[in-house]
mmCIF file of C-alpha atoms and ligand atoms in Angstrom:
data_model
loop_
_atom_site.group_PDB
_atom_site.id
_atom_site.type_symbol
_atom_site.label_atom_id
_atom_site.label_comp_id
_atom_site.label_asym_id
_atom_site.label_seq_id
_atom_site.Cartn_x
_atom_site.Cartn_y
_atom_site.Cartn_z
ATOM 1 C CA UNK J 18 1.178 50.392 48.613
ATOM 2 C CA UNK J 19 -0.930 53.341 49.852
ATOM 3 C CA UNK J 20 -0.164 57.053 50.298
ATOM 4 C CA UNK J 21 3.173 56.667 48.524
ATOM 5 C CA UNK J 22 4.954 55.641 51.760
ATOM 6 C CA UNK J 23 8.364 54.060 51.333
ATOM 7 C CA UNK J 24 8.159 50.435 52.437
ATOM 8 C CA UNK J 25 10.450 49.398 55.289
ATOM 9 C CA UNK J 26 12.363 46.113 55.448
ATOM 10 C CA UNK J 27 10.164 43.419 56.989
ATOM 11 C CA UNK J 28 6.975 44.861 55.515
ATOM 12 C CA UNK J 29 5.085 42.416 53.271
ATOM 13 C CA UNK J 30 2.483 45.023 52.306
ATOM 14 C CA UNK J 31 1.030 48.256 53.595
ATOM 15 C CA UNK J 32 -2.512 47.728 54.838
ATOM 16 C CA UNK J 33 -3.517 51.253 55.927
ATOM 17 C CA UNK J 34 -1.566 54.306 54.864
ATOM 18 C CA UNK J 35 -0.617 57.281 57.014
ATOM 19 C CA UNK J 36 -3.171 59.679 55.508
ATOM 20 C CA UNK J 37 -5.972 57.133 55.702
ATOM 21 C CA UNK J 38 -5.228 56.626 59.400
ATOM 22 C CA UNK J 39 -5.248 60.355 60.115
ATOM 23 C CA UNK J 40 -8.521 60.889 58.248
ATOM 24 C CA UNK J 41 -10.220 58.127 60.217
ATOM 25 C CA UNK J 42 -8.852 59.455 63.504
ATOM 26 C CA UNK J 43 -10.347 62.850 62.635
ATOM 27 C CA UNK J 44 -13.755 61.220 62.237
ATOM 28 C CA UNK J 45 -13.395 59.310 65.502
ATOM 29 C CA UNK J 46 -12.360 62.501 67.315
ATOM 30 C CA UNK J 47 -15.468 64.333 66.098
ATOM 31 C CA UNK J 48 -17.646 61.477 67.392
ATOM 32 C CA UNK J 49 -15.892 61.482 70.773
ATOM 33 C CA UNK J 50 -16.112 65.275 71.109
ATOM 34 C CA UNK J 51 -19.853 65.019 70.509
ATOM 35 C CA UNK J 52 -20.271 62.155 73.018
ATOM 36 C CA UNK J 53 -18.439 63.792 75.914
ATOM 37 C CA UNK J 54 -18.890 67.540 75.433
ATOM 38 C CA UNK J 55 -18.070 69.278 78.732
ATOM 39 C CA UNK J 56 -17.687 66.049 80.756
ATOM 40 C CA UNK J 57 -13.846 65.952 80.601
ATOM 41 C CA UNK J 58 -13.312 62.259 79.757
ATOM 42 C CA UNK J 59 -10.261 60.379 80.944
ATOM 43 C CA UNK J 60 -8.522 58.738 78.005
ATOM 44 C CA UNK J 61 -6.693 55.601 79.156
ATOM 45 C CA UNK J 62 -3.994 54.548 76.734
ATOM 46 C CA UNK J 63 -2.839 50.944 76.848
ATOM 47 C CA UNK J 64 0.960 50.889 76.662
ATOM 48 C CA UNK J 65 2.963 50.473 74.621
ATOM 49 C CA UNK J 66 1.128 49.939 71.360
ATOM 50 C CA UNK J 67 -1.575 52.601 71.795
ATOM 51 C CA UNK J 68 0.859 55.481 72.312
ATOM 52 C CA UNK J 69 0.836 56.575 68.667
ATOM 53 C CA UNK J 70 -2.935 56.354 68.328
ATOM 54 C CA UNK J 71 -3.459 58.044 71.689
ATOM 55 C CA UNK J 72 -1.318 61.057 70.858
ATOM 56 C CA UNK J 73 -2.921 61.561 67.441
ATOM 57 C CA UNK J 74 -6.461 60.980 68.750
ATOM 58 C CA UNK J 75 -6.141 63.373 71.693
ATOM 59 C CA UNK J 76 -4.748 66.105 69.443
ATOM 60 C CA UNK J 77 -7.606 65.627 67.006
ATOM 61 C CA UNK J 78 -10.142 66.082 69.841
ATOM 62 C CA UNK J 79 -11.042 69.637 70.771
ATOM 63 C CA UNK J 80 -12.887 69.173 74.105
ATOM 64 C CA UNK J 81 -11.211 69.310 77.526
ATOM 65 C CA UNK J 82 -9.857 65.864 78.440
ATOM 66 C CA UNK J 83 -7.310 64.134 80.659
ATOM 67 C CA UNK J 84 -5.041 61.214 79.909
ATOM 68 C CA UNK J 85 -3.564 58.325 81.853
ATOM 69 C CA UNK J 86 -1.900 55.052 80.894
ATOM 70 C CA UNK J 87 -1.963 51.397 81.841
ATOM 71 C CA UNK J 88 0.542 48.788 80.804
ATOM 72 C CA UNK J 89 -0.407 45.151 80.509
ATOM 73 C CA UNK J 90 1.457 42.236 79.082
ATOM 74 C CA UNK J 91 0.031 39.522 76.885
ATOM 75 C CA UNK J 92 2.131 38.797 73.797
ATOM 76 C CA UNK J 93 5.838 38.794 74.626
ATOM 77 C CA UNK J 94 7.791 38.327 71.405
ATOM 78 C CA UNK J 95 5.371 35.792 69.944
ATOM 79 C CA UNK J 96 2.966 36.473 67.100
ATOM 80 C CA UNK J 97 0.020 34.755 68.787
ATOM 81 C CA UNK J 98 -1.871 35.764 71.928
ATOM 82 C CA UNK J 99 -0.686 33.788 74.940
ATOM 83 C CA UNK J 100 -3.866 34.417 76.913
ATOM 84 C CA UNK J 101 -1.780 35.650 79.852
ATOM 85 C CA UNK J 102 -2.582 39.195 80.945
ATOM 86 C CA UNK J 103 -0.985 41.022 83.858
ATOM 87 C CA UNK J 104 -0.841 44.660 84.948
ATOM 88 C CA UNK J 105 2.651 46.128 84.625
ATOM 89 C CA UNK J 106 1.569 49.727 85.283
ATOM 90 C CA UNK J 107 -1.723 50.857 86.803
ATOM 91 C CA UNK J 108 -3.532 54.202 86.494
ATOM 92 C CA UNK J 109 -2.192 57.133 88.503
ATOM 93 C CA UNK J 110 -5.671 58.285 89.566
ATOM 94 C CA UNK J 111 -9.080 57.149 90.805
ATOM 95 C CA UNK J 112 -11.741 56.749 88.134
ATOM 96 C CA UNK J 113 -14.842 56.488 90.322
ATOM 97 C CA UNK J 114 -17.558 58.675 88.780
ATOM 98 C CA UNK J 115 -15.387 59.540 85.763
ATOM 99 C CA UNK J 116 -16.223 59.007 82.109
ATOM 100 C CA UNK J 117 -13.443 56.708 80.938
ATOM 101 C CA UNK J 118 -12.368 55.893 77.387
ATOM 102 C CA UNK J 119 -9.992 52.971 76.904
ATOM 103 C CA UNK J 120 -7.764 53.681 73.907
ATOM 104 C CA UNK J 121 -6.346 50.554 72.253
ATOM 105 C CA UNK J 122 -4.263 50.148 69.136
ATOM 106 C CA UNK J 123 -5.643 46.685 68.315
ATOM 107 C CA UNK J 124 -8.180 44.175 69.543
ATOM 108 C CA UNK J 125 -7.005 40.732 68.479
ATOM 109 C CA UNK J 126 -8.224 37.818 70.639
ATOM 110 C CA UNK J 127 -9.989 40.352 72.878
ATOM 111 C CA UNK J 128 -8.334 38.919 76.005
ATOM 112 C CA UNK J 129 -6.431 42.073 76.946
ATOM 113 C CA UNK J 130 -9.453 44.306 76.570
ATOM 114 C CA UNK J 131 -11.769 41.940 78.414
ATOM 115 C CA UNK J 132 -9.345 41.860 81.323
ATOM 116 C CA UNK J 133 -8.932 45.656 81.344
ATOM 117 C CA UNK J 134 -12.666 46.287 81.213
ATOM 118 C CA UNK J 135 -13.217 43.889 84.143
ATOM 119 C CA UNK J 136 -10.554 45.682 86.193
ATOM 120 C CA UNK J 137 -11.794 49.188 85.369
ATOM 121 C CA UNK J 138 -15.519 48.423 85.748
ATOM 122 C CA UNK J 139 -14.909 47.326 89.338
ATOM 123 C CA UNK J 140 -13.662 50.862 90.097
ATOM 124 C CA UNK J 141 -17.126 52.303 89.384
ATOM 125 C CA UNK J 142 -16.523 54.806 86.591
ATOM 126 C CA UNK J 143 -19.576 56.793 85.466
ATOM 127 C CA UNK J 144 -19.211 55.053 82.145
ATOM 128 C CA UNK J 145 -16.592 53.090 80.275
ATOM 129 C CA UNK J 146 -16.171 53.019 76.523
ATOM 130 C CA UNK J 147 -13.576 51.610 74.173
ATOM 131 C CA UNK J 148 -11.923 53.123 71.137
ATOM 132 C CA UNK J 149 -9.705 50.815 69.083
ATOM 133 C CA UNK J 150 -7.875 51.802 65.939
ATOM 134 C CA UNK J 151 -7.841 48.221 64.662
ATOM 135 C CA UNK J 152 -10.052 45.199 65.205
ATOM 136 C CA UNK J 153 -9.093 41.882 63.700
ATOM 137 C CA UNK J 154 -11.664 39.794 61.879
ATOM 138 C CA UNK J 155 -11.257 36.673 63.944
ATOM 139 C CA UNK J 156 -14.081 34.143 64.219
ATOM 140 C CA UNK J 157 -12.941 32.764 67.579
ATOM 141 C CA UNK J 158 -12.242 36.142 69.241
ATOM 142 C CA UNK J 159 -13.954 37.029 72.513
ATOM 143 C CA UNK J 160 -17.096 39.130 72.011
ATOM 144 C CA UNK J 161 -15.771 42.139 73.892
ATOM 145 C CA UNK J 162 -17.168 45.692 73.980
ATOM 146 C CA UNK J 163 -15.604 48.039 71.401
ATOM 147 C CA UNK J 164 -17.584 51.247 70.893
ATOM 148 C CA UNK J 165 -15.538 52.870 68.137
ATOM 149 C CA UNK J 166 -13.457 50.883 65.647
ATOM 150 C CA UNK J 167 -11.114 52.657 63.240
ATOM 151 C CA UNK J 168 -10.562 49.796 60.827
ATOM 152 C CA UNK J 169 -11.493 46.120 60.705
ATOM 153 C CA UNK J 170 -8.526 44.157 59.380
ATOM 154 C CA UNK J 171 -7.842 40.568 58.276
ATOM 155 C CA UNK J 172 -6.315 38.080 60.719
ATOM 156 C CA UNK J 173 -2.680 38.690 59.812
ATOM 157 C CA UNK J 174 0.257 39.824 61.930
ATOM 158 C CA UNK J 175 0.381 43.602 61.616
ATOM 159 C CA UNK J 176 3.078 46.084 62.546
ATOM 160 C CA UNK J 177 3.557 49.826 62.501
ATOM 161 C CA UNK J 178 1.717 52.846 63.907
ATOM 162 C CA UNK J 179 2.542 51.651 67.444
ATOM 163 C CA UNK J 180 2.321 47.916 66.754
ATOM 164 C CA UNK J 181 5.477 45.894 67.122
ATOM 165 C CA UNK J 182 7.107 42.632 66.288
ATOM 166 C CA UNK J 183 9.658 41.752 68.997
ATOM 167 C CA UNK J 184 9.730 45.416 70.024
ATOM 168 C CA UNK J 185 10.495 46.788 66.559
ATOM 169 C CA UNK J 186 8.503 48.554 63.792
ATOM 170 C CA UNK J 187 6.378 50.701 66.152
ATOM 171 C CA UNK J 188 7.644 53.882 64.477
ATOM 172 C CA UNK J 189 6.351 53.065 60.998
ATOM 173 C CA UNK J 190 3.720 55.740 60.146
ATOM 174 C CA UNK J 191 1.419 53.160 58.506
ATOM 175 C CA UNK J 192 -0.097 49.785 59.440
ATOM 176 C CA UNK J 193 1.496 46.941 57.506
ATOM 177 C CA UNK J 194 1.517 43.161 57.296
ATOM 178 C CA UNK J 195 4.751 41.684 58.616
ATOM 179 C CA UNK J 196 6.758 39.667 56.120
ATOM 180 C CA UNK J 197 6.346 36.055 57.396
ATOM 181 C CA UNK J 198 10.057 35.467 56.666
ATOM 182 C CA UNK J 199 10.831 37.756 59.642
ATOM 183 C CA UNK J 200 9.205 35.481 62.229
ATOM 184 C CA UNK J 201 10.326 32.349 60.369
ATOM 185 C CA UNK J 202 13.867 33.566 61.075
ATOM 186 C CA UNK J 203 14.908 33.674 57.396
HETATM 187 C C1 PRP P 30 -1.180 44.189 72.057
HETATM 188 C C2 PRP P 30 -2.138 45.321 71.772
HETATM 189 C C3 PRP P 30 -3.304 45.025 72.670
HETATM 190 C C4 PRP P 30 -3.297 43.513 72.744
HETATM 191 C C5 PRP P 30 -4.361 42.967 71.848
HETATM 192 O O1 PRP P 30 -0.426 44.517 73.157
HETATM 193 O O2 PRP P 30 -1.558 46.568 72.070
HETATM 194 O O3 PRP P 30 -3.143 45.566 73.954
HETATM 195 O O4 PRP P 30 -2.004 43.072 72.305
HETATM 196 O O5 PRP P 30 -4.323 41.564 71.800
HETATM 197 P P1 PRP P 30 -5.483 40.623 72.354
HETATM 198 O O6 PRP P 30 -6.789 41.218 71.893
HETATM 199 O O7 PRP P 30 -5.182 39.303 71.698
HETATM 200 O O8 PRP P 30 -5.375 40.564 73.831
HETATM 201 P P2 PRP P 30 0.901 43.738 73.588
HETATM 202 O O9 PRP P 30 0.581 42.875 74.763
HETATM 203 O O10 PRP P 30 1.516 43.107 72.395
HETATM 204 O O11 PRP P 30 1.833 44.881 74.136
HETATM 205 P P3 PRP P 30 2.316 46.223 73.429
HETATM 206 O O12 PRP P 30 1.124 47.127 73.371
HETATM 207 O O13 PRP P 30 3.375 46.740 74.325
HETATM 208 O O14 PRP P 30 2.835 45.865 72.059
#
């Protein structure tokens, strides 16, 4: 266990503790501030999982910025990527000529991000970058653009810090491996 966090039911082990996450986000925020300066980037959070990361990241940044959200669906309640991506909520604004930063909680198969980047690129932003808190080490994942990665993690089902299993566990302050007995129905 890291950072002395109490472990919730359903947690097999804590992978990244609360303080470790916040420290890394601070570093990522400094890098983003330096990249965008006075250009007022639009941070696009991918609902629902990226909400926690988005709110911490934007508060750690000190430059002027705007935010918007997209919602896409790929997983359902399953623990494996289905490969099906659809837009449930689109951006509220045009992004033509804007500097856009896609903010993701996790890149797993890469399917969601690849789809989002295709959609957003067609809208002619000035540039389009990706910040992901987590990237899974997965040999068969799509080689998709991720400009800033918080942590590279093993290919296990993770929960917490925005990430869910069947809608639950998003409010855990740390990233943890789900106890396999939960999805085995034991
Ligand atoms: C998760 C996560 C990413 C995506 C990554 O979202 O937030 O968007 O899956 O997986 P991939 O790289 O295999 O496509 P999910 O569809 O579970 O929705 P959620 O954010 O509401 O949990």
